[in-house]
Amino acid sequence: MLASDRLLERDHKLSLLLDVGAMLAREVELDALLEMLGSRVASALHAERATIYVVDAATGELRSRVADLPEMREIRLPLGKGIAGYVADKGEIVNVRDVAHDERHFQGIDRATGYMTRNVLAAPIVDKHKAIRGVVQVLNKKAGVFSDEDEVFLSTLATQVAQAFESTTLRPSPDAVRGVSLRGPFNHVVGTSPAMRRVYEQILRAAATDATVLLRGDTGVGKGLFARAIHVNSKRKDEPLVVLDCTTLPSALAESELFGHERGAYTGADRRVQGKVELAQGGTLLLDEIGDLPMPAQSKLLRFLQDRSFERVGGRETLVSDVRILAATHRDLDALVARGEFRQDLYYRVRVVEILLPPLRERGTDEILALAAHFAQVYAKRHARGAMRFTREAEAALAAYAWPGNVRELEHAVERAIVMAPEEHITPDLLGIMPAPPVIDGARASAHAEASLTLPLGLPLEEVERRYVEATLASLKGNRTKAAQALGVGRNTLKRKAKRA
């Protein structure tokens, strides 16, 4: 390699490390970070391909999270299989200069893709607890083989990736010796229940288009998080995501907030101000709680949705903005339309794609406990409390509570408990909640009110689940299929939990 080429490669490496460091200094979007790494690490090392694997703590297998791999959607390898599997198992960097003479190379992937691997450099992703979380791997140096300097760079990069994992929902438990919990496809969104998997599929389909999306759900279910997930997984991800909270808009200022105003448009308007529509140019505008948007502004918003044109308040120039619209609400827009409080034509415009987000109680006990554990890690770190653990009684209380405030209420309850806990154990009294009868869902709850269940504090979690399942089955006259759907679990899981003593 020429000296000029070596200098250029070093510049690429340094630039990549600085970029990763800058992303770690602010809130990390894991998918955005890994996508950036996947597209640039190969370039920095003059390699043909790059792959970032994670070790799935649930299955123990190695899964490609990001891969420059057009032939396959995902690679899955058992621990110890192939060079990446070996690195994940042993926790040591491996530089294979000729895979034809290394028995650790797994040829099955090459056969499946038609790609020919010549040489491999792979480094383990090891966190501050010395636990192996994944592997960063590059294939086929374009000129020669990977050098000792390449090894040092990839090892440094792997350390930064490990730090990134700890700042996201891919965060592992501190006492886990290997792997991460794959808690969902989106950063900061935890959940693997059937109800959430359906939402993920809808979010990914919506993100692949430019269609207007209406996110509906109770207060606290995470509508803002899912709006962000749509944005960061769309072609507009590198442009701004601008949020307008419609609940805070006085009628007189709503149009100005949306479209801006010219100097002198009204008393106190001493300069031109751009509205949210202009600020979101090229990106995404989220109209949060659109059901509270004042009626005069609804008319102007409808026109904008029809042709993407607008005027600033007090202005005569017609402007155009290329912006994608997302809307969110916890209100019943059908009822608002019926009462004449929301324009029907605007309603049809904003619900091109409608995604209903389930309340926390419909996501199942396992998901409630997973979310609680996630928030405990987040706030224990934020408040410097060390490792915090829920007692069995606290887990039972979490499982028995109906969570009317959804994920937001759960998050606040866990943070309060972390702050107030005198030691490392979180007990029920610290959560500030009371057990409530299980809520099955709207029509079923009213039709089967006689199946309400009161649970005393102090029951083992297994007993809480068993009683809850039995009450649900009773309310649905023993119909296991409907009960499994109501609880967000499979029939086999339902059967096992009902029988468990």
Short mmCIF file of C-alpha atoms in Angstrom, two decimals:
data_model
loop_
_atom_site.label_atom_id
_atom_site.label_comp_id
_atom_site.label_asym_id
_atom_site.label_seq_id
_atom_site.Cartn_x
_atom_site.Cartn_y
_atom_site.Cartn_z
CA MET A 1 0.00 0.00 0.00
CA LEU A 2 1.33 3.46 -0.91
CA ALA A 3 2.21 5.89 1.87
CA SER A 4 -0.57 8.24 0.73
CA ASP A 5 -3.07 5.39 0.88
CA ARG A 6 -1.94 4.51 4.41
CA LEU A 7 -2.40 8.12 5.52
CA LEU A 8 -5.87 8.21 3.97
CA GLU A 9 -6.83 4.97 5.71
CA ARG A 10 -5.62 6.33 9.06
CA ASP A 11 -7.71 9.47 8.52
CA HIS A 12 -10.77 7.31 7.84
CA LYS A 13 -10.14 5.31 11.01
CA LEU A 14 -9.67 8.40 13.18
CA SER A 15 -12.76 10.05 11.70
CA LEU A 16 -14.87 6.96 12.41
CA LEU A 17 -13.71 6.74 16.03
CA LEU A 18 -14.40 10.44 16.58
CA ASP A 19 -17.88 10.11 15.06
CA VAL A 20 -18.73 7.18 17.34
CA GLY A 21 -17.40 9.11 20.33
CA ALA A 22 -19.57 12.10 19.43
CA MET A 23 -22.69 9.92 19.19
CA LEU A 24 -21.92 8.40 22.58
CA ALA A 25 -21.77 11.90 24.08
CA ARG A 26 -25.49 12.38 23.39
CA GLU A 27 -28.54 10.14 23.38
CA VAL A 28 -27.67 7.15 21.21
CA GLU A 29 -30.01 5.74 18.62
CA LEU A 30 -28.60 2.24 18.35
CA ASP A 31 -29.94 1.51 14.88
CA ALA A 32 -28.56 4.78 13.53
CA LEU A 33 -25.18 4.15 15.17
CA LEU A 34 -24.86 0.59 13.91
CA GLU A 35 -26.01 1.56 10.43
CA MET A 36 -23.34 4.25 10.33
CA LEU A 37 -20.72 1.76 11.53
CA GLY A 38 -21.81 -0.90 9.06
CA SER A 39 -21.43 1.47 6.12
CA ARG A 40 -18.12 3.00 7.21
CA VAL A 41 -16.03 0.39 9.02
CA ALA A 42 -15.35 -1.52 5.80
CA SER A 43 -14.27 1.70 4.11
CA ALA A 44 -11.99 2.65 7.00
CA LEU A 45 -10.24 -0.74 6.84
CA HIS A 46 -10.24 -1.03 3.03
CA ALA A 47 -12.31 -4.19 3.43
CA GLU A 48 -15.01 -5.49 1.12
CA ARG A 49 -17.58 -6.24 3.81
CA ALA A 50 -18.33 -5.58 7.48
CA THR A 51 -20.69 -7.25 9.93
CA ILE A 52 -21.70 -6.45 13.51
CA TYR A 53 -23.03 -9.44 15.45
CA VAL A 54 -24.70 -9.59 18.84
CA VAL A 55 -24.94 -12.61 21.10
CA ASP A 56 -28.61 -13.28 21.87
CA ALA A 57 -28.73 -13.95 25.62
CA ALA A 58 -32.00 -15.88 25.25
CA THR A 59 -30.74 -18.42 22.69
CA GLY A 60 -26.96 -18.15 23.00
CA GLU A 61 -26.61 -17.77 19.23
CA LEU A 62 -24.78 -15.10 17.29
CA ARG A 63 -27.04 -12.85 15.16
CA SER A 64 -26.03 -10.23 12.61
CA ARG A 65 -27.48 -6.90 13.71
CA VAL A 66 -25.92 -4.94 10.85
CA ALA A 67 -24.33 -6.51 7.80
CA ASP A 68 -23.20 -5.37 4.38
CA LEU A 69 -24.91 -8.50 3.13
CA PRO A 70 -27.34 -8.10 0.23
CA GLU A 71 -27.90 -11.84 -0.23
CA MET A 72 -29.31 -12.67 3.22
CA ARG A 73 -31.61 -10.87 5.67
CA GLU A 74 -29.76 -12.15 8.72
CA ILE A 75 -26.95 -14.49 9.72
CA ARG A 76 -27.41 -16.76 12.73
CA LEU A 77 -24.56 -18.83 14.10
CA PRO A 78 -24.29 -21.11 17.13
CA LEU A 79 -21.67 -19.99 19.62
CA GLY A 80 -18.30 -21.35 18.47
CA LYS A 81 -19.41 -21.78 14.84
CA GLY A 82 -17.27 -19.99 12.28
CA ILE A 83 -14.63 -17.38 13.03
CA ALA A 84 -17.16 -14.91 14.45
CA GLY A 85 -18.61 -17.67 16.65
CA TYR A 86 -15.12 -18.57 17.84
CA VAL A 87 -14.41 -14.93 18.76
CA ALA A 88 -17.72 -14.68 20.64
CA ASP A 89 -16.92 -17.87 22.52
CA LYS A 90 -13.26 -17.16 23.37
CA GLY A 91 -13.35 -13.37 23.62
CA GLU A 92 -10.13 -12.85 21.67
CA ILE A 93 -9.38 -10.96 18.46
CA VAL A 94 -8.68 -13.15 15.44
CA ASN A 95 -6.85 -12.17 12.25
CA VAL A 96 -7.03 -14.94 9.63
CA ARG A 97 -4.93 -14.06 6.61
CA ASP A 98 -6.03 -17.07 4.55
CA VAL A 99 -9.28 -18.79 5.49
CA ALA A 100 -8.48 -21.75 3.24
CA HIS A 101 -5.92 -22.84 5.84
CA ASP A 102 -8.03 -22.17 8.95
CA GLU A 103 -10.45 -24.87 10.11
CA ARG A 104 -12.49 -22.32 12.08
CA HIS A 105 -13.85 -20.76 8.88
CA PHE A 106 -17.46 -21.77 8.22
CA GLN A 107 -18.00 -22.14 4.47
CA GLY A 108 -21.78 -22.48 4.76
CA ILE A 109 -22.35 -18.73 4.58
CA ASP A 110 -20.18 -18.40 1.49
CA ARG A 111 -22.13 -21.19 -0.14
CA ALA A 112 -25.44 -19.52 0.74
CA THR A 113 -24.37 -16.09 -0.56
CA GLY A 114 -22.05 -17.02 -3.41
CA TYR A 115 -19.46 -14.72 -1.83
CA MET A 116 -15.85 -15.91 -1.50
CA THR A 117 -14.11 -15.03 1.76
CA ARG A 118 -10.33 -14.76 1.56
CA ASN A 119 -9.32 -13.22 4.90
CA VAL A 120 -11.10 -12.18 8.10
CA LEU A 121 -10.48 -9.82 10.99
CA ALA A 122 -12.88 -10.13 13.94
CA ALA A 123 -12.86 -8.51 17.39
CA PRO A 124 -15.07 -9.26 20.41
CA ILE A 125 -17.41 -6.59 21.78
CA VAL A 126 -16.58 -6.73 25.50
CA ASP A 127 -18.16 -4.38 28.04
CA LYS A 128 -16.84 -2.93 31.30
CA HIS A 129 -18.05 -6.05 33.15
CA LYS A 130 -15.71 -8.14 30.93
CA ALA A 131 -18.75 -9.82 29.41
CA ILE A 132 -18.85 -10.69 25.70
CA ARG A 133 -21.79 -8.98 23.97
CA GLY A 134 -21.00 -9.47 20.28
CA VAL A 135 -18.44 -9.35 17.47
CA VAL A 136 -17.29 -6.81 14.87
CA GLN A 137 -16.01 -8.53 11.74
CA VAL A 138 -14.56 -7.37 8.42
CA LEU A 139 -13.89 -9.50 5.34
CA ASN A 140 -11.35 -9.39 2.51
CA LYS A 141 -8.76 -6.62 2.67
CA LYS A 142 -8.79 -5.04 -0.77
CA ALA A 143 -5.00 -4.89 -0.94
CA GLY A 144 -3.25 -7.71 0.88
CA VAL A 145 -4.20 -8.78 4.40
CA PHE A 146 -5.30 -7.08 7.61
CA SER A 147 -2.40 -5.59 9.56
CA ASP A 148 -1.50 -5.32 13.24
CA GLU A 149 -2.63 -1.68 13.05
CA ASP A 150 -6.00 -2.87 11.75
CA GLU A 151 -6.30 -5.15 14.77
CA VAL A 152 -5.69 -2.26 17.19
CA PHE A 153 -8.27 -0.09 15.40
CA LEU A 154 -10.98 -2.77 15.32
CA SER A 155 -10.41 -3.59 18.98
CA THR A 156 -10.82 0.11 19.89
CA LEU A 157 -13.96 0.34 17.76
CA ALA A 158 -15.42 -2.77 19.45
CA THR A 159 -14.92 -1.13 22.85
CA GLN A 160 -16.91 1.89 21.69
CA VAL A 161 -19.69 -0.34 20.37
CA ALA A 162 -19.86 -2.01 23.81
CA GLN A 163 -20.31 1.45 25.36
CA ALA A 164 -23.08 2.16 22.87
CA PHE A 165 -24.89 -1.05 23.87
CA GLU A 166 -24.97 0.15 27.49
CA SER A 167 -26.71 3.37 26.40
CA THR A 168 -29.56 1.61 24.60
CA THR A 169 -32.28 -0.99 25.11
CA LEU A 170 -29.74 -3.57 23.95
CA ARG A 171 -28.23 -3.21 27.42
CA PRO A 172 -27.41 -6.53 29.15
CA SER A 173 -27.74 -7.37 32.81
CA PRO A 174 -24.50 -6.58 34.67
CA ASP A 175 -24.26 -10.14 36.01
CA ALA A 176 -24.73 -11.82 32.60
CA VAL A 177 -21.46 -13.38 31.40
CA ARG A 178 -22.40 -13.25 27.71
CA GLY A 179 -24.98 -11.79 25.37
CA VAL A 180 -27.59 -9.05 25.27
CA SER A 181 -31.37 -9.14 25.52
CA LEU A 182 -32.95 -8.44 22.14
CA ARG A 183 -35.87 -6.51 23.60
CA GLY A 184 -37.33 -5.26 20.33
CA PRO A 185 -36.24 -3.95 16.94
CA PHE A 186 -36.19 -0.28 17.95
CA ASN A 187 -33.90 1.54 20.32
CA HIS A 188 -35.59 2.63 23.58
CA VAL A 189 -38.61 0.38 22.85
CA VAL A 190 -38.83 -2.73 25.03
CA GLY A 191 -41.26 -5.53 24.25
CA THR A 192 -41.53 -8.88 22.47
CA SER A 193 -45.18 -9.81 23.14
CA PRO A 194 -47.43 -10.71 20.18
CA ALA A 195 -49.24 -7.39 20.58
CA MET A 196 -45.96 -5.49 20.26
CA ARG A 197 -44.67 -7.61 17.40
CA ARG A 198 -47.75 -6.62 15.41
CA VAL A 199 -47.00 -2.97 16.12
CA TYR A 200 -43.36 -3.40 15.04
CA GLU A 201 -44.46 -4.86 11.71
CA GLN A 202 -46.79 -1.93 11.11
CA ILE A 203 -44.13 0.60 12.10
CA LEU A 204 -41.57 -0.89 9.71
CA ARG A 205 -44.07 -0.97 6.84
CA ALA A 206 -45.08 2.65 7.51
CA ALA A 207 -41.44 3.76 7.80
CA ALA A 208 -40.70 2.42 4.32
CA THR A 209 -43.21 4.87 2.82
CA ASP A 210 -43.93 8.59 3.03
CA ALA A 211 -47.57 8.08 4.03
CA THR A 212 -49.19 10.15 6.78
CA VAL A 213 -49.51 8.04 9.94
CA LEU A 214 -51.93 8.37 12.86
CA LEU A 215 -50.71 6.77 16.11
CA ARG A 216 -53.53 6.09 18.56
CA GLY A 217 -53.40 4.82 22.10
CA ASP A 218 -53.92 5.65 25.75
CA THR A 219 -51.82 8.28 27.47
CA GLY A 220 -48.42 6.88 28.40
CA VAL A 221 -48.18 4.04 25.86
CA GLY A 222 -45.22 5.60 24.05
CA LYS A 223 -46.69 7.25 20.97
CA GLY A 224 -43.77 9.67 20.78
CA LEU A 225 -41.24 6.82 20.87
CA PHE A 226 -42.95 5.04 18.00
CA ALA A 227 -43.16 8.24 15.99
CA ARG A 228 -39.40 8.55 16.42
CA ALA A 229 -38.99 4.92 15.37
CA ILE A 230 -40.88 5.66 12.13
CA HIS A 231 -38.66 8.67 11.46
CA VAL A 232 -35.28 7.05 12.15
CA ASN A 233 -36.17 4.03 10.02
CA SER A 234 -37.34 6.13 7.08
CA LYS A 235 -35.46 7.72 4.18
CA ARG A 236 -35.82 11.05 6.06
CA LYS A 237 -33.78 9.88 9.05
CA ASP A 238 -30.91 12.32 8.39
CA GLU A 239 -33.30 15.29 8.37
CA PRO A 240 -35.02 16.87 11.41
CA LEU A 241 -37.84 15.39 13.45
CA VAL A 242 -39.88 18.35 14.73
CA VAL A 243 -42.60 17.94 17.38
CA LEU A 244 -45.58 20.25 17.89
CA ASP A 245 -47.55 19.63 21.10
CA CYS A 246 -51.11 20.60 20.21
CA THR A 247 -52.25 20.58 23.85
CA THR A 248 -50.27 23.76 24.56
CA LEU A 249 -51.56 25.79 21.59
CA PRO A 250 -53.86 28.77 22.25
CA SER A 251 -56.24 29.16 19.32
CA ALA A 252 -54.79 32.57 18.40
CA LEU A 253 -51.23 31.22 18.13
CA ALA A 254 -51.84 27.79 16.62
CA GLU A 255 -51.53 28.92 13.00
CA SER A 256 -48.33 30.84 13.77
CA GLU A 257 -46.79 27.82 15.49
CA LEU A 258 -47.57 25.66 12.49
CA PHE A 259 -46.68 28.02 9.64
CA GLY A 260 -44.71 30.90 11.18
CA HIS A 261 -45.37 34.61 10.91
CA GLU A 262 -43.97 37.72 9.25
CA ARG A 263 -42.69 40.75 11.09
CA GLY A 264 -45.61 42.97 12.10
CA ALA A 265 -48.20 40.21 11.63
CA TYR A 266 -49.58 41.01 15.08
CA THR A 267 -48.65 42.97 18.20
CA GLY A 268 -45.27 41.80 19.45
CA ALA A 269 -44.23 40.16 16.16
CA ASP A 270 -41.00 42.14 15.80
CA ARG A 271 -39.31 39.67 13.46
CA ARG A 272 -40.03 36.90 10.98
CA VAL A 273 -40.38 33.48 12.64
CA GLN A 274 -40.45 30.14 10.87
CA GLY A 275 -43.16 27.69 11.86
CA LYS A 276 -42.79 23.99 12.58
CA VAL A 277 -43.68 23.10 8.97
CA GLU A 278 -40.67 25.06 7.68
CA LEU A 279 -38.35 23.84 10.41
CA ALA A 280 -39.16 20.23 9.49
CA GLN A 281 -38.28 20.76 5.79
CA GLY A 282 -37.08 17.47 4.32
CA GLY A 283 -37.84 15.63 7.53
CA THR A 284 -40.81 14.70 9.71
CA LEU A 285 -43.36 16.76 11.66
CA LEU A 286 -45.12 15.06 14.57
CA LEU A 287 -48.42 16.66 15.57
CA ASP A 288 -48.69 15.31 19.10
CA GLU A 289 -52.23 15.11 20.50
CA ILE A 290 -53.73 16.35 17.24
CA GLY A 291 -57.22 15.96 18.75
CA ASP A 292 -56.55 19.17 20.71
CA LEU A 293 -55.63 21.23 17.64
CA PRO A 294 -57.88 24.34 17.53
CA MET A 295 -60.50 24.30 14.75
CA PRO A 296 -59.15 27.35 12.80
CA ALA A 297 -55.72 25.72 12.55
CA GLN A 298 -57.34 22.47 11.40
CA SER A 299 -58.53 24.18 8.22
CA LYS A 300 -55.06 25.51 7.43
CA LEU A 301 -53.49 22.14 8.20
CA LEU A 302 -55.93 20.42 5.83
CA ARG A 303 -54.89 22.68 2.98
CA PHE A 304 -51.24 21.98 3.70
CA LEU A 305 -51.82 18.22 3.70
CA GLN A 306 -53.55 18.50 0.33
CA ASP A 307 -50.83 20.36 -1.58
CA ARG A 308 -47.95 20.99 0.88
CA SER A 309 -48.30 24.77 0.40
CA PHE A 310 -48.85 27.46 3.05
CA GLU A 311 -48.40 31.14 3.90
CA ARG A 312 -46.89 32.57 7.05
CA VAL A 313 -49.29 34.59 9.19
CA GLY A 314 -49.23 38.13 7.83
CA GLY A 315 -47.52 37.05 4.62
CA ARG A 316 -48.65 36.83 1.01
CA GLU A 317 -45.99 34.56 -0.45
CA THR A 318 -47.08 30.95 -0.99
CA LEU A 319 -44.39 28.59 0.31
CA VAL A 320 -43.93 24.86 -0.10
CA SER A 321 -42.43 22.41 2.39
CA ASP A 322 -41.43 18.81 1.73
CA VAL A 323 -42.30 17.27 5.09
CA ARG A 324 -43.80 14.00 6.24
CA ILE A 325 -46.67 14.28 8.74
CA LEU A 326 -47.14 11.98 11.71
CA ALA A 327 -49.99 12.53 14.16
CA ALA A 328 -50.68 11.07 17.59
CA THR A 329 -53.66 11.18 19.92
CA HIS A 330 -55.21 9.46 22.92
CA ARG A 331 -58.63 10.95 22.13
CA ASP A 332 -61.53 9.34 20.29
CA LEU A 333 -61.39 11.26 17.02
CA ASP A 334 -64.58 9.58 15.75
CA ALA A 335 -66.46 11.05 18.72
CA LEU A 336 -64.85 14.46 18.17
CA VAL A 337 -65.93 14.38 14.52
CA ALA A 338 -69.48 13.44 15.55
CA ARG A 339 -69.59 16.42 17.94
CA GLY A 340 -68.22 18.80 15.31
CA GLU A 341 -64.98 19.37 17.26
CA PHE A 342 -62.67 17.83 14.65
CA ARG A 343 -62.92 18.17 10.88
CA GLN A 344 -63.96 14.93 9.21
CA ASP A 345 -61.95 15.65 6.06
CA LEU A 346 -58.84 16.30 8.15
CA TYR A 347 -59.47 13.06 10.05
CA TYR A 348 -59.43 11.12 6.78
CA ARG A 349 -56.24 12.90 5.72
CA VAL A 350 -54.25 12.08 8.86
CA ARG A 351 -55.33 8.44 9.17
CA VAL A 352 -53.93 7.19 5.84
CA VAL A 353 -52.10 4.64 8.00
CA GLU A 354 -53.52 4.08 11.48
CA ILE A 355 -51.53 2.25 14.15
CA LEU A 356 -53.17 1.36 17.46
CA LEU A 357 -50.71 1.00 20.35
CA PRO A 358 -51.82 -1.45 23.07
CA PRO A 359 -52.10 -0.44 26.73
CA LEU A 360 -49.51 -1.94 29.04
CA ARG A 361 -52.01 -4.30 30.70
CA GLU A 362 -52.58 -6.04 27.35
CA ARG A 363 -48.89 -6.72 26.81
CA GLY A 364 -48.64 -9.38 29.53
CA THR A 365 -46.88 -9.88 32.85
CA ASP A 366 -43.54 -10.85 31.30
CA GLU A 367 -43.40 -7.56 29.43
CA ILE A 368 -44.32 -5.52 32.52
CA LEU A 369 -41.46 -7.12 34.44
CA ALA A 370 -39.05 -6.71 31.51
CA LEU A 371 -39.90 -3.01 31.30
CA ALA A 372 -39.54 -2.62 35.06
CA ALA A 373 -36.10 -4.26 34.95
CA HIS A 374 -35.11 -1.99 32.06
CA PHE A 375 -36.16 1.16 33.92
CA ALA A 376 -34.43 -0.07 37.07
CA GLN A 377 -31.14 -0.31 35.14
CA VAL A 378 -31.64 3.12 33.56
CA TYR A 379 -32.40 4.95 36.80
CA ALA A 380 -29.98 3.05 39.00
CA LYS A 381 -27.25 4.24 36.65
CA ARG A 382 -28.62 7.78 36.44
CA HIS A 383 -28.90 8.14 40.22
CA ALA A 384 -25.66 6.24 40.97
CA ARG A 385 -27.41 3.55 43.01
CA GLY A 386 -25.56 0.47 41.76
CA ALA A 387 -27.38 -2.75 40.91
CA MET A 388 -30.99 -2.72 42.16
CA ARG A 389 -33.23 -5.78 42.41
CA PHE A 390 -37.00 -6.21 42.79
CA THR A 391 -38.09 -8.53 45.59
CA ARG A 392 -40.52 -11.32 44.68
CA GLU A 393 -43.24 -9.39 46.48
CA ALA A 394 -42.47 -6.29 44.40
CA GLU A 395 -42.64 -8.33 41.18
CA ALA A 396 -46.00 -9.71 42.30
CA ALA A 397 -47.26 -6.16 42.92
CA LEU A 398 -46.05 -5.04 39.49
CA ALA A 399 -47.82 -7.99 37.87
CA ALA A 400 -51.10 -7.45 39.77
CA TYR A 401 -51.44 -3.71 39.14
CA ALA A 402 -53.61 -2.54 36.21
CA TRP A 403 -51.27 0.34 35.15
CA PRO A 404 -53.87 2.91 34.02
CA GLY A 405 -51.00 5.30 33.23
CA ASN A 406 -49.28 2.65 31.11
CA VAL A 407 -45.52 2.64 30.47
CA ARG A 408 -45.09 6.22 31.67
CA GLU A 409 -46.63 5.39 35.05
CA LEU A 410 -44.46 2.28 35.36
CA GLU A 411 -41.34 4.29 34.54
CA HIS A 412 -42.14 6.92 37.18
CA ALA A 413 -42.96 4.26 39.79
CA VAL A 414 -39.63 2.51 39.22
CA GLU A 415 -37.63 5.74 39.29
CA ARG A 416 -39.33 6.75 42.55
CA ALA A 417 -38.49 3.36 44.05
CA ILE A 418 -34.85 3.62 42.94
CA VAL A 419 -34.49 7.05 44.51
CA MET A 420 -36.23 6.14 47.79
CA ALA A 421 -34.84 2.60 48.34
CA PRO A 422 -32.63 2.51 51.45
CA GLU A 423 -30.68 -0.46 50.07
CA GLU A 424 -30.36 -2.50 46.88
CA HIS A 425 -33.77 -4.23 47.15
CA ILE A 426 -36.96 -2.69 45.74
CA THR A 427 -39.96 -3.62 47.89
CA PRO A 428 -43.69 -3.15 47.10
CA ASP A 429 -44.13 -0.16 49.40
CA LEU A 430 -41.52 1.80 47.42
CA LEU A 431 -43.51 1.50 44.19
CA GLY A 432 -46.48 3.48 45.46
CA ILE A 433 -49.06 1.29 43.72
CA MET A 434 -51.99 -0.81 44.86
CA PRO A 435 -53.08 -4.12 43.34
CA ALA A 436 -56.16 -3.91 41.11
CA PRO A 437 -58.48 -6.37 39.40
CA PRO A 438 -57.23 -7.54 36.00
CA VAL A 439 -58.63 -5.66 33.01
CA ILE A 440 -59.30 -7.91 30.05
CA ASP A 441 -60.36 -5.22 27.53
CA GLY A 442 -63.31 -2.92 26.76
CA ALA A 443 -66.26 -5.12 25.76
CA ARG A 444 -64.99 -8.19 27.57
CA ALA A 445 -64.44 -6.28 30.80
CA SER A 446 -68.04 -5.12 30.92
CA ALA A 447 -69.43 -8.46 29.73
CA HIS A 448 -67.47 -10.40 32.35
CA ALA A 449 -67.36 -8.01 35.29
CA GLU A 450 -68.15 -10.87 37.64
CA ALA A 451 -64.66 -12.31 37.01
CA SER A 452 -62.81 -9.53 38.85
CA LEU A 453 -59.88 -10.65 40.95
CA THR A 454 -58.37 -9.18 44.10
CA LEU A 455 -54.83 -10.23 44.92
CA PRO A 456 -53.19 -9.75 48.32
CA LEU A 457 -49.65 -8.44 48.56
CA GLY A 458 -46.95 -10.98 49.27
CA LEU A 459 -48.02 -13.74 46.89
CA PRO A 460 -45.25 -15.42 44.90
CA LEU A 461 -45.16 -14.21 41.31
CA GLU A 462 -46.00 -17.68 39.99
CA GLU A 463 -49.17 -17.76 42.11
CA VAL A 464 -50.18 -14.27 40.91
CA GLU A 465 -49.84 -15.40 37.30
CA ARG A 466 -51.74 -18.63 37.93
CA ARG A 467 -54.69 -16.83 39.56
CA TYR A 468 -54.74 -14.17 36.86
CA VAL A 469 -54.79 -16.79 34.09
CA GLU A 470 -57.56 -18.76 35.81
CA ALA A 471 -59.66 -15.59 36.26
CA THR A 472 -59.21 -14.72 32.60
CA LEU A 473 -60.21 -18.24 31.53
CA ALA A 474 -63.27 -18.11 33.77
CA SER A 475 -64.32 -14.76 32.31
CA LEU A 476 -64.11 -16.22 28.82
CA LYS A 477 -65.94 -19.44 29.74
CA GLY A 478 -62.82 -21.57 29.43
CA ASN A 479 -62.01 -20.55 25.85
CA ARG A 480 -58.22 -21.00 25.80
CA THR A 481 -57.76 -19.36 22.39
CA LYS A 482 -59.52 -16.16 23.43
CA ALA A 483 -57.79 -16.16 26.83
CA ALA A 484 -54.37 -16.51 25.17
CA GLN A 485 -55.19 -13.61 22.85
CA ALA A 486 -56.39 -11.44 25.74
CA LEU A 487 -53.20 -12.12 27.72
CA GLY A 488 -50.87 -11.78 24.74
CA VAL A 489 -49.35 -15.28 25.13
CA GLY A 490 -49.48 -18.56 23.22
CA ARG A 491 -51.85 -21.41 24.12
CA ASN A 492 -48.98 -23.56 25.43
CA THR A 493 -47.76 -20.74 27.68
CA LEU A 494 -51.32 -20.24 28.93
CA LYS A 495 -51.68 -23.91 29.74
CA ARG A 496 -48.35 -24.04 31.56
CA LYS A 497 -49.06 -20.95 33.69
CA ALA A 498 -52.57 -22.17 34.58
CA LYS A 499 -51.24 -25.51 35.83
CA ARG A 500 -48.24 -24.11 37.69
CA ALA A 501 -48.64 -24.26 41.40
#
